[in-house]
CSV table of C-alpha atoms in Angstrom, one decimal:
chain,number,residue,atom,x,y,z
A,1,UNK,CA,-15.0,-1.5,-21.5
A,2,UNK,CA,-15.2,-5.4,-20.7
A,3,UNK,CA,-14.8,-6.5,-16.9
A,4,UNK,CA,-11.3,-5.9,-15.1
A,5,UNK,CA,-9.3,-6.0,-12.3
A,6,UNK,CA,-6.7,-3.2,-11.1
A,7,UNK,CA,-4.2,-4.8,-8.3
A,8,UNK,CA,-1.6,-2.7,-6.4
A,9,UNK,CA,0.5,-3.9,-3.2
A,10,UNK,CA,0.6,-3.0,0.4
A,11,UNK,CA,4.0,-2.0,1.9
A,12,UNK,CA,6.6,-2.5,4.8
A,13,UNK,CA,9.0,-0.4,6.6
A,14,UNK,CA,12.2,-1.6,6.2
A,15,UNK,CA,14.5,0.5,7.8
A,16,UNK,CA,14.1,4.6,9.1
A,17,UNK,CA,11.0,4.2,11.2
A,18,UNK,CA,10.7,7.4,14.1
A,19,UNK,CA,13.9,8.5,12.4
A,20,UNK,CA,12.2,9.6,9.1
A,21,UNK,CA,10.2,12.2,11.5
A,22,UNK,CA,13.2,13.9,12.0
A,23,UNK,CA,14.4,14.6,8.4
A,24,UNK,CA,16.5,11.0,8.0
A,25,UNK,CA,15.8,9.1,5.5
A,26,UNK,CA,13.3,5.9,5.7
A,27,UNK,CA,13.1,2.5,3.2
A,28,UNK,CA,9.9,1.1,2.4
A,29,UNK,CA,8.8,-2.2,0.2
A,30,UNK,CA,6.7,-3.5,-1.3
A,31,UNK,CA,4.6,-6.4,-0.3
A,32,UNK,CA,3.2,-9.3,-2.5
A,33,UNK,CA,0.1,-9.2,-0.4
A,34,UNK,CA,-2.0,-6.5,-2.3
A,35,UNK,CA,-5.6,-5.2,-3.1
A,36,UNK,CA,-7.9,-6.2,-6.0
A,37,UNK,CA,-10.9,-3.8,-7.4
A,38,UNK,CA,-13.0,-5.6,-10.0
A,39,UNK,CA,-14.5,-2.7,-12.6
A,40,UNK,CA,-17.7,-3.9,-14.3
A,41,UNK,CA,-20.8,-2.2,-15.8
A,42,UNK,CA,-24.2,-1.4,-14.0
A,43,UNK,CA,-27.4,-2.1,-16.0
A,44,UNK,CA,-28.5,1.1,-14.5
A,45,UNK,CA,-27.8,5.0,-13.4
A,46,UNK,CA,-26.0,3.4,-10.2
A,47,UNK,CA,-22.8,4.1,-9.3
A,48,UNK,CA,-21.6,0.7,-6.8
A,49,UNK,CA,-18.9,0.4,-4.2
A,50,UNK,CA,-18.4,-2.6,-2.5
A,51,UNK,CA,-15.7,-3.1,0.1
A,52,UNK,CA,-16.8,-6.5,1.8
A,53,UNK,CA,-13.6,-6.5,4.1
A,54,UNK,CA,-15.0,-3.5,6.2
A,55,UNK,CA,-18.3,-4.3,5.7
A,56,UNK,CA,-18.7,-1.5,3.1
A,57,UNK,CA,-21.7,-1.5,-0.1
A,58,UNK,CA,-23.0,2.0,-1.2
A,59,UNK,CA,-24.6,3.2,-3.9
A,60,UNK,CA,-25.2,6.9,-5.4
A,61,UNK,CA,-26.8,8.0,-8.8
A,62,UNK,CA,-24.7,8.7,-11.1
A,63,UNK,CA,-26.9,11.5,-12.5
A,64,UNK,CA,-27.6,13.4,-9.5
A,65,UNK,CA,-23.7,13.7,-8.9
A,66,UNK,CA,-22.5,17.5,-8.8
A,67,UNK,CA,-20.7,17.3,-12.4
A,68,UNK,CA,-21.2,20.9,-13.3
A,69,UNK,CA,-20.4,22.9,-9.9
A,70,UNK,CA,-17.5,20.0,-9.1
A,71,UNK,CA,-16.1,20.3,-12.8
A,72,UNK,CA,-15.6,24.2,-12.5
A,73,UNK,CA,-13.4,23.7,-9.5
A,74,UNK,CA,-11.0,21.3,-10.9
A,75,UNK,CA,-7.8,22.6,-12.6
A,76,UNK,CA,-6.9,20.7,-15.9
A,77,UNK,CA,-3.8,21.1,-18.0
A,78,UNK,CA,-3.2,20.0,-21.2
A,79,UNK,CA,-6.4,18.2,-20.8
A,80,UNK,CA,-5.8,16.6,-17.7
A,81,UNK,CA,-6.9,16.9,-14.0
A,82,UNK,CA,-3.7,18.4,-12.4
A,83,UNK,CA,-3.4,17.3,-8.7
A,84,UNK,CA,-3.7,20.4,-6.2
A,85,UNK,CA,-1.6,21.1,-2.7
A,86,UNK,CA,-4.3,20.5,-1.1
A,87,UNK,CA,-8.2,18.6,-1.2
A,88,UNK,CA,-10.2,20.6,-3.1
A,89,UNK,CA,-12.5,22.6,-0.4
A,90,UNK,CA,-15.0,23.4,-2.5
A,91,UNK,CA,-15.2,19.9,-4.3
A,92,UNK,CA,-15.6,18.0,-0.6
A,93,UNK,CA,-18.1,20.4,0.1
A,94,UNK,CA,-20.2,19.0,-3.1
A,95,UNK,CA,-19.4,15.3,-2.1
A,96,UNK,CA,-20.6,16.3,1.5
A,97,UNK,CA,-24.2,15.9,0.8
A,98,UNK,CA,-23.8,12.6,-0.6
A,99,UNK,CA,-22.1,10.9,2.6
A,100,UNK,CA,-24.5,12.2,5.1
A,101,UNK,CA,-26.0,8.8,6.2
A,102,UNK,CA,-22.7,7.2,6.5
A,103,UNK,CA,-21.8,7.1,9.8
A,104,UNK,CA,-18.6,4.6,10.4
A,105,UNK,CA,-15.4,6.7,10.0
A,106,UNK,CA,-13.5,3.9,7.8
A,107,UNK,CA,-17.2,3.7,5.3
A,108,UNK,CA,-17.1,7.7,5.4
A,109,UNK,CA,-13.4,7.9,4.2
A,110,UNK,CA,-13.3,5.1,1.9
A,111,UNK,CA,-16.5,7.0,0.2
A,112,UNK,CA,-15.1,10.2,0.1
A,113,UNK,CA,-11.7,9.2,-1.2
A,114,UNK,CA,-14.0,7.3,-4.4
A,115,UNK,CA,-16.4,10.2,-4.7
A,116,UNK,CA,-12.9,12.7,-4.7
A,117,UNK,CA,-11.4,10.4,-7.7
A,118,UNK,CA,-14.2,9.9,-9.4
A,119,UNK,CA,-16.1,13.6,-9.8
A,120,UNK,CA,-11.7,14.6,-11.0
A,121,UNK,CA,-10.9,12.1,-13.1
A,122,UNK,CA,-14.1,10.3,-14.7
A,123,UNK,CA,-17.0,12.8,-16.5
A,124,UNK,CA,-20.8,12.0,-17.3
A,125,UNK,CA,-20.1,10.2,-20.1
A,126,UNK,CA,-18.6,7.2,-18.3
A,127,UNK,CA,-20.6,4.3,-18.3
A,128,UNK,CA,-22.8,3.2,-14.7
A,129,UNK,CA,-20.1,0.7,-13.3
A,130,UNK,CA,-19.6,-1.2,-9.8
A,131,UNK,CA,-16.2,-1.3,-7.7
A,132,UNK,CA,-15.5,-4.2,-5.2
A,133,UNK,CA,-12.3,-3.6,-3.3
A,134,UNK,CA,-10.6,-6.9,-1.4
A,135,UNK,CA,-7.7,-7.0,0.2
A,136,UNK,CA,-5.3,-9.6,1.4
A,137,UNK,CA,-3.7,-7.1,3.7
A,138,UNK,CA,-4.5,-6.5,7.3
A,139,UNK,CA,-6.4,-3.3,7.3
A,140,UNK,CA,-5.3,-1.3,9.9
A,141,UNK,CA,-2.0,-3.1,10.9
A,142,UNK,CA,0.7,-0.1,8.9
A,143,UNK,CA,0.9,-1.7,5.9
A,144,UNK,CA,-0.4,0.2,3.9
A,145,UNK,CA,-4.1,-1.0,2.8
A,146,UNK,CA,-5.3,2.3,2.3
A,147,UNK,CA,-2.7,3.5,-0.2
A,148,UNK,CA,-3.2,0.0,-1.9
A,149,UNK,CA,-7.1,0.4,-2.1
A,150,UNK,CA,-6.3,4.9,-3.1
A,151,UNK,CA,-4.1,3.6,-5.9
A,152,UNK,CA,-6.5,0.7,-7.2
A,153,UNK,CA,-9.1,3.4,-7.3
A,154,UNK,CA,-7.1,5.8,-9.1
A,155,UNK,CA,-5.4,3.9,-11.4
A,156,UNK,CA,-9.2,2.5,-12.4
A,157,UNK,CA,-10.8,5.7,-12.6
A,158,UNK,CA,-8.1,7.5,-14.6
A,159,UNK,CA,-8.4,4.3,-16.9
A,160,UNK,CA,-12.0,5.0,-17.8
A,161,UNK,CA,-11.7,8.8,-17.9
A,162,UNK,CA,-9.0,7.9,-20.5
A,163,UNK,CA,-5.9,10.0,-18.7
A,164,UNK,CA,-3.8,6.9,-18.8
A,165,UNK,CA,-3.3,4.1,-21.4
A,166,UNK,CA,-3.1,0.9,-20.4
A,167,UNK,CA,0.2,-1.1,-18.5
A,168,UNK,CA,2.3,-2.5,-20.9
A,169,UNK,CA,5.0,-4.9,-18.8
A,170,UNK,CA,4.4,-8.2,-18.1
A,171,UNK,CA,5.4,-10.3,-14.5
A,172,UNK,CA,9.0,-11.1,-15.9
A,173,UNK,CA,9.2,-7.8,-18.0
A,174,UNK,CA,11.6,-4.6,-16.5
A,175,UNK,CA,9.6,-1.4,-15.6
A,176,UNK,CA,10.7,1.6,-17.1
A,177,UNK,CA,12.0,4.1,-14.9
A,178,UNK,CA,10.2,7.1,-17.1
A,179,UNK,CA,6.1,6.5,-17.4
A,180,UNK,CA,4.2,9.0,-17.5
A,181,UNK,CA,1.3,6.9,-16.3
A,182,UNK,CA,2.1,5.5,-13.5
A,183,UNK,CA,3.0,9.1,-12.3
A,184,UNK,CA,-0.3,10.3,-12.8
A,185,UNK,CA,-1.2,7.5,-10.4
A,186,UNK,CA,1.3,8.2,-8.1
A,187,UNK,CA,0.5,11.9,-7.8
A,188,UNK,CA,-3.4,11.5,-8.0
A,189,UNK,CA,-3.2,8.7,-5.5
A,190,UNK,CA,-1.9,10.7,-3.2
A,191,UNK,CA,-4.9,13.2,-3.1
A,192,UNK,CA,-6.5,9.9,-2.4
A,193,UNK,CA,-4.5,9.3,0.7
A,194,UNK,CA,-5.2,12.7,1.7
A,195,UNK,CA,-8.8,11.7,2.3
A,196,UNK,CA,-7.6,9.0,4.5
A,197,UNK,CA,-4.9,10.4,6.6
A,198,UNK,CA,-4.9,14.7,5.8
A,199,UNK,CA,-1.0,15.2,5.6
A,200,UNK,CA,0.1,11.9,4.5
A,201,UNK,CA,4.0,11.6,3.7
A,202,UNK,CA,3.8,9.8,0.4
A,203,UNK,CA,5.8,6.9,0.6
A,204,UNK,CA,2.7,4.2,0.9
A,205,UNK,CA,1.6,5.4,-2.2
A,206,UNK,CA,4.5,5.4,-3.7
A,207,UNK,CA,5.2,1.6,-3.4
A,208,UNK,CA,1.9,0.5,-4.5
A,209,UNK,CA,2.3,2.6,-7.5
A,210,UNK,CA,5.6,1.6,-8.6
A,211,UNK,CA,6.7,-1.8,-7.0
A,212,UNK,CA,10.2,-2.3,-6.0
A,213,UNK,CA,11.7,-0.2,-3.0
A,214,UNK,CA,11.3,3.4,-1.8
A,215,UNK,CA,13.7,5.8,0.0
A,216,UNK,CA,11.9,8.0,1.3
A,217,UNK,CA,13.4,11.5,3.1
A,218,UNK,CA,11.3,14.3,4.7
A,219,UNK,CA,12.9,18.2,4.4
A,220,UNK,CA,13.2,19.3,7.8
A,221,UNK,CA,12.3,22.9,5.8
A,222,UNK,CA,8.8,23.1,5.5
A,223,UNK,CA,9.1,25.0,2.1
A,224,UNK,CA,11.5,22.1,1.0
A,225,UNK,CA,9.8,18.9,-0.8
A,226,UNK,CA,10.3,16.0,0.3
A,227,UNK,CA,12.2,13.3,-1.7
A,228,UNK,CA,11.4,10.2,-3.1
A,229,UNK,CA,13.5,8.0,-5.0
A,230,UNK,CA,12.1,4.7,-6.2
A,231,UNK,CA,13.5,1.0,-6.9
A,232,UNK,CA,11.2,-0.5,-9.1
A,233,UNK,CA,13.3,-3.3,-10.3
A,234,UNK,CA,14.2,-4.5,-7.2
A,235,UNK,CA,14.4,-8.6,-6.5
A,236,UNK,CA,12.1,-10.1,-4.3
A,237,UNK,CA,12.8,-11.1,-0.7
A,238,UNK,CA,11.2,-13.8,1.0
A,239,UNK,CA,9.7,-12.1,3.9
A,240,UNK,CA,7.7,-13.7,6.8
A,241,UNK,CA,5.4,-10.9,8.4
A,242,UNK,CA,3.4,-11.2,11.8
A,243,UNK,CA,1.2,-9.5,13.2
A,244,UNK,CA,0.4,-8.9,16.7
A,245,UNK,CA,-3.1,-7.7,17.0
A,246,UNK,CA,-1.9,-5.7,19.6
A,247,UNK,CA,-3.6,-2.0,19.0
A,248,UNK,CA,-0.9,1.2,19.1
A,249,UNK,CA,-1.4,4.7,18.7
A,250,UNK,CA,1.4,6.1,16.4
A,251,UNK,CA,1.4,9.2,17.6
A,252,UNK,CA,1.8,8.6,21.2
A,253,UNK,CA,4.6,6.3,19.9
A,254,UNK,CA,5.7,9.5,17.9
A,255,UNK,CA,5.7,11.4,20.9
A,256,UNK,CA,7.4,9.1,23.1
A,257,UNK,CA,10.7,9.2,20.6
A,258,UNK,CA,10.5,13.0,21.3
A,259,UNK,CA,10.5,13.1,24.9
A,260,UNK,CA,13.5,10.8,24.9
A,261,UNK,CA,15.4,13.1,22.1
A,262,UNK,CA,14.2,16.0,24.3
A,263,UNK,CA,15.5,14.9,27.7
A,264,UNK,CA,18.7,13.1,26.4
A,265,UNK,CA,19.5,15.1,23.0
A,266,UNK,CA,23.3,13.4,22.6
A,267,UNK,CA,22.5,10.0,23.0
A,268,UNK,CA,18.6,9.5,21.1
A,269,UNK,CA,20.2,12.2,18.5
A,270,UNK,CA,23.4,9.4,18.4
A,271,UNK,CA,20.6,6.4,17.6
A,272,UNK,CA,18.7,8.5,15.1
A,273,UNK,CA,22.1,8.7,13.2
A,274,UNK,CA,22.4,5.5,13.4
A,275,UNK,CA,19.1,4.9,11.9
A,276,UNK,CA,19.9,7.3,9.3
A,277,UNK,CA,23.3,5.6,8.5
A,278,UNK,CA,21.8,1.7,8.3
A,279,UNK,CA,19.0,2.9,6.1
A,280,UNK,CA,21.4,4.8,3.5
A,281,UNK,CA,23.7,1.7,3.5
A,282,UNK,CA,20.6,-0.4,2.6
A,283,UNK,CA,19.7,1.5,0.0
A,284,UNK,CA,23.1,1.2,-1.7
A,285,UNK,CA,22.7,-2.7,-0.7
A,286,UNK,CA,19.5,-2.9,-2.5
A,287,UNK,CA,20.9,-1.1,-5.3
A,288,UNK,CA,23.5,-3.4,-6.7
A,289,UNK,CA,22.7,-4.4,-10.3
A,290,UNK,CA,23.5,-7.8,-9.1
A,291,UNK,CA,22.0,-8.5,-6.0
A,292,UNK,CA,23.6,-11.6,-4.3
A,293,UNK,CA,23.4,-13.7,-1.4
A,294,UNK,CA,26.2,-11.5,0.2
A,295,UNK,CA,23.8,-8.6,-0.1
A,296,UNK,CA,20.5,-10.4,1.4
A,297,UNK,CA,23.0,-11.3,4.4
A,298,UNK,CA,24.0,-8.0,4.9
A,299,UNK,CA,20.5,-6.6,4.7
A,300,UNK,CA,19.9,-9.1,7.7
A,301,UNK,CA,22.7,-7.8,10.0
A,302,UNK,CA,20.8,-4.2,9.3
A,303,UNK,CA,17.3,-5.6,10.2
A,304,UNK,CA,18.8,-6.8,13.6
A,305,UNK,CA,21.0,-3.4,13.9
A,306,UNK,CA,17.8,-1.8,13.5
A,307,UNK,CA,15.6,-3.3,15.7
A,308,UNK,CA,18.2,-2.7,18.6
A,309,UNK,CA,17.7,1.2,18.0
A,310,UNK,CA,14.4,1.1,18.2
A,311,UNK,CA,14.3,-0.7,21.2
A,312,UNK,CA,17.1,1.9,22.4
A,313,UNK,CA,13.8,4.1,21.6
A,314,UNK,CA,11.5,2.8,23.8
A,315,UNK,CA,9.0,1.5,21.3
A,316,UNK,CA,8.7,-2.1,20.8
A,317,UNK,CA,6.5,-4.3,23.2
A,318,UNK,CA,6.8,-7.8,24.9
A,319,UNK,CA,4.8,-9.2,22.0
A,320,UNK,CA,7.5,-8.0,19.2
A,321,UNK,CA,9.7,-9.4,21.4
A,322,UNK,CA,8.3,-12.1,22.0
A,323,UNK,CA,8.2,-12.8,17.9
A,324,UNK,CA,11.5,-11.8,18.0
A,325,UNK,CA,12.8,-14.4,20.3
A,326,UNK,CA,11.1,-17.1,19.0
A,327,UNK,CA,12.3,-16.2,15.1
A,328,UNK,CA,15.4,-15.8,16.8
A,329,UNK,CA,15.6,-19.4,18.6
A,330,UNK,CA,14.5,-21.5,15.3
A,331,UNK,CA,17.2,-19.5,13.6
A,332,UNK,CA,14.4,-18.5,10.4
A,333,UNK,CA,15.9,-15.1,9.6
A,334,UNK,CA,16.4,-11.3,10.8
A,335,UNK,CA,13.3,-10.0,13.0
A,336,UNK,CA,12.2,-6.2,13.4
A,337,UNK,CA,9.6,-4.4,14.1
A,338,UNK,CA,8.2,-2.2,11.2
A,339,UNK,CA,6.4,1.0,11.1
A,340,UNK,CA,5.4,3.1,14.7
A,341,UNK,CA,5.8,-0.6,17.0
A,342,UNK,CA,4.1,-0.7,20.0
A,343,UNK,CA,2.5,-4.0,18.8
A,344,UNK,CA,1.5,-3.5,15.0
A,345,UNK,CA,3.5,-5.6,13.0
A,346,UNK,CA,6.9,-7.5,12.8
A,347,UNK,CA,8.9,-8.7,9.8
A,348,UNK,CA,11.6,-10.9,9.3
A,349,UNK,CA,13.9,-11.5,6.4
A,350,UNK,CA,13.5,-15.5,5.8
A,351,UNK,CA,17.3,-17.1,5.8
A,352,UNK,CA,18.1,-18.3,2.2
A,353,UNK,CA,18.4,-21.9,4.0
A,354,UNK,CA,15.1,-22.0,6.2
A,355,UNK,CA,13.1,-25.2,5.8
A,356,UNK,CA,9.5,-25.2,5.0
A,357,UNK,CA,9.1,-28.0,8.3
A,358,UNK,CA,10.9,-25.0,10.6
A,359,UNK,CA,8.8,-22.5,8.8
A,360,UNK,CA,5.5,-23.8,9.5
A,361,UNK,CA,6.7,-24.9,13.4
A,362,UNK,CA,7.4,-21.0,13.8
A,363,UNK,CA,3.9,-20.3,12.4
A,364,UNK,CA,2.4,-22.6,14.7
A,365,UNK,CA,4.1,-21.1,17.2
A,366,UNK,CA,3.3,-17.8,16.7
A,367,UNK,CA,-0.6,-18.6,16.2
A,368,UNK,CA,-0.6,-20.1,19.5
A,369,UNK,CA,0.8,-17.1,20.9
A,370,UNK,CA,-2.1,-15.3,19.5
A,371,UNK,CA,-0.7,-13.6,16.3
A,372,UNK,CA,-1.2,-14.2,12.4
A,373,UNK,CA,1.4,-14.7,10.2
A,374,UNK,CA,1.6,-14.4,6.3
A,375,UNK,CA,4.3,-15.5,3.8
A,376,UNK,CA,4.8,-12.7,1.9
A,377,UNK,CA,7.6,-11.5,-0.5
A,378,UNK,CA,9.3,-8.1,-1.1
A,379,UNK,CA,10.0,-5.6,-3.6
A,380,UNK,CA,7.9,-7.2,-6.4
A,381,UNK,CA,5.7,-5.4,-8.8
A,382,UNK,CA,3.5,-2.2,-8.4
A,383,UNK,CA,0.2,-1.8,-9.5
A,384,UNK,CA,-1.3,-3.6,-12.4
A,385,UNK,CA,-4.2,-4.7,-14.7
A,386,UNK,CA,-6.1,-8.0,-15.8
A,387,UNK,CA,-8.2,-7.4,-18.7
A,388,UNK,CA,-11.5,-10.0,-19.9
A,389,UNK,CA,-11.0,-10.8,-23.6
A,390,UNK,CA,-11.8,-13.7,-25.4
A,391,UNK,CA,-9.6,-16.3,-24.0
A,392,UNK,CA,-10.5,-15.1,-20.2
A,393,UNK,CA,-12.4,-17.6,-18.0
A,394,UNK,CA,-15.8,-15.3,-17.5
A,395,UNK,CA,-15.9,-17.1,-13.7
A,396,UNK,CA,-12.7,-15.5,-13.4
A,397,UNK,CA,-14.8,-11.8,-13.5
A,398,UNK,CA,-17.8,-12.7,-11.3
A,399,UNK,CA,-18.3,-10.0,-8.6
A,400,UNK,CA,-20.4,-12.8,-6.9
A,401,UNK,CA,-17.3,-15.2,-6.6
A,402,UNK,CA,-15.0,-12.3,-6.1
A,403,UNK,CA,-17.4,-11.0,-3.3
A,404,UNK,CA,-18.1,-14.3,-1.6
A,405,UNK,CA,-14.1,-15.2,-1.1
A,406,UNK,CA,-13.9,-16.0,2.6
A,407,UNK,CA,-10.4,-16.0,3.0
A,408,UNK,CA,-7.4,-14.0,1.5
A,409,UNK,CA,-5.9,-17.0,0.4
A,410,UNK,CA,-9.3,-17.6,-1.6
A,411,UNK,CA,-8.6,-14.6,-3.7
A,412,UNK,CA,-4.9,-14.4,-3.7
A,413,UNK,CA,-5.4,-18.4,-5.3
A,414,UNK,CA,-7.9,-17.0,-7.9
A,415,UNK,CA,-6.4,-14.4,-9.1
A,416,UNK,CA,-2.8,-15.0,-9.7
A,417,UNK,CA,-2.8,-15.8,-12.9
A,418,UNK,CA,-1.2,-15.7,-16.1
A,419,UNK,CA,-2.2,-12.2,-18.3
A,420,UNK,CA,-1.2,-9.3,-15.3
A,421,UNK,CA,0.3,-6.2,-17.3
A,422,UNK,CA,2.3,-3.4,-15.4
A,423,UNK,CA,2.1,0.3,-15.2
């Protein structure tokens, strides 16, 4: 197979945050700023991943890879790997041995989720190949990189192993709510997660699978599973998203929420209603077949309601509000904070009517305040593939150009191009 790139997007917390611990349902979106893997052949038994963002480049040999032992571990049905409960025990044994001289915890996990994919869902008889990951996300910030880089690598992997044909739907082209493929993703990307995070909920993965928006609702019955109900043809929204650089631990931020619902049940369990009620009403919002300036306005009032609660909460911090104000005083749009808070990240919902001049005087200000800020848009298209054929520019496929992008803008520039198909 010629050279390729697999692209899937990050994601944002629209509305639900702390609340979604507690069995309410939570709305996430999709961002335009994604991850890219380039997929090209080795001239040798090497088996390459590059992840230059984290400062990641290892290498195994693909024929002293545990095939046999791992294959006779893995469950298959109709042919095809079939997605387990839990990680395999006895298959992250067998990768064990190969990650024993890594020794930063991101490199380890990043390996072990690409060594998990790859002994499930590729076989001997796949070519040598090397993966370079980039991102134009902020990796670490809760928005989702690692779901964006699990579903680039499965979506690749299943590719070669030949589980999954390839996407069909171009940019302007409708998804179809029933694809087969882009389930297996979704559900094999997952067991990539788990190598990241252990219990993850599902919902990053599910937005850089399928695009659009995700409700998302946790079962307080640990028996029950948890539901997921995707938007995939949901309109964009321009979006403008800062971050803080302010590190937060989500679960002390978790645990925070629960010693206020412990000490004052009536009134945190009255917020976490709330949260539950605005985040339903979005989803109805975002639902309209004809989604209308009406609707984007109405999504704003939310986005303030909901930042309110979460202050209520106790977990934003003088630097979301800080964001906050200023987005507030240039009048550029709804401000919240998204995901645990604490710092992390804030996002606003641009005003149909905002200005590029009063865009880029916020951005200044913000940058002099010490946070980055990216222009982003919502609920666009999942993950997706750019094939080399004979009318592709071959600079286009260079891992050295790809690799020596300095900036995300570099590769966001380079690669948005005409040719993307859709899962």
């Amino acid at each position: 197979m010629a050279p390729f790139y697999i692209s899937a997007p990050g994601k944002v917390i629209l509305f639900g945050e702390h609340a979604a611990v507690y069995g309410k349902p939570a709305l996430a979106a999709a961002l335009s700023l994604r991850a890219y893997l380039l997929a090209t052949e080795t001239n040798d038994d090497s088996l390459r991943l590059e992840f230059p963002d984290i400062q990641l480049s290892h290498s195994w040999k693909l024929s002293e890879l545990p095939w046999e032992n791992a294959q006779a571990h893995i469950e298959r049905k109709n042919g095809k790997p079939v997605p387990t409960d839990e990680l395999n025990p006895e298959v992250i044994n067998l990768i064990g041995e190969f990650l024993g001289d890594i020794e930063s915890t991101a490199h380890y996990t990043t390996c072990l989720c690409f060594l998990y994919l790859y002994l499930h869902l590729c076989d001997p008889s796949v070519a040598s190949r090397s993966f370079c990951i980039r991102s134009t996300l902020p990796i670490g910030a809760g928005l989702g990189s690692s779901a964006s880089a699990a579903v680039c690598l499965t979506s690749t992997l299943a590719l070669l192993g030949g589980h999954i044909r390839s996407p069909q739907y171009s940019e302007k082209q409708r998804v179809s709510s029933e694809n087969p493929d882009a389930e297996f993703i979704d559900s094999w990307s997952l067991m990539g997660e788990k190598c990241f995070h252990g219990n993850p909920s599902g919902i990053d993965n599910a937005v850089a699978t399928h695009g659009g928006a995700v409700m998302y609702q946790r079962m307080s019955a640990p028996d029950m599973p948890s539901v997921r109900t995707a938007m995939r043809n949901f309109p964009p929204l321009k979006l403008l998203l800062t971050n803080t650089k302010v590190p937060r631990s989500t679960a002390e931020l978790v645990g925070g929420v629960a010693k206020v619902n412990t000490r004052h049940p009536k009134t945190a369990g009255s917020i976490l209603d709330a949260v539950s009620h605005l985040a339903t009403d979005a989803y109805h919002i975002m639902s309209h077949p004809s989604f209308a300036a009406e609707d984007r306005e109405s999504l704003r009032q939310l986005v303030n309601i909901n930042h309110g609660l979460l202050v209520a909460l106790g977990v934003s911090h003088p630097a979301l509000e800080k964001i906050k104000m200023i987005g507030d005083t240039n009048r550029i749009g709804a401000t919240k904070l998204t995901g645990a808070g604490g710092g992390g990240c804030a996002i606003t919902l641009l005003n149909d009517e905002v200005s590029h001049e009063v865009l880029e005087k916020v951005e200044n200000e913000f940058t002099q305040e010490g946070f980055e800020t990216f222009e982003a848009t919502l609920g666009g298209k999942g993950v997706g593939a750019l094939f080399c054929d004979n009318d592709s520019d071959p600079e286009v496929f260079s891992v050295e150009r790809f690799v020596n992008f300095s900036r995300r803008e570099d590769i966001k520039n380079a690669l948005e191009i005409d040719g993307w198909k859709y899962w």
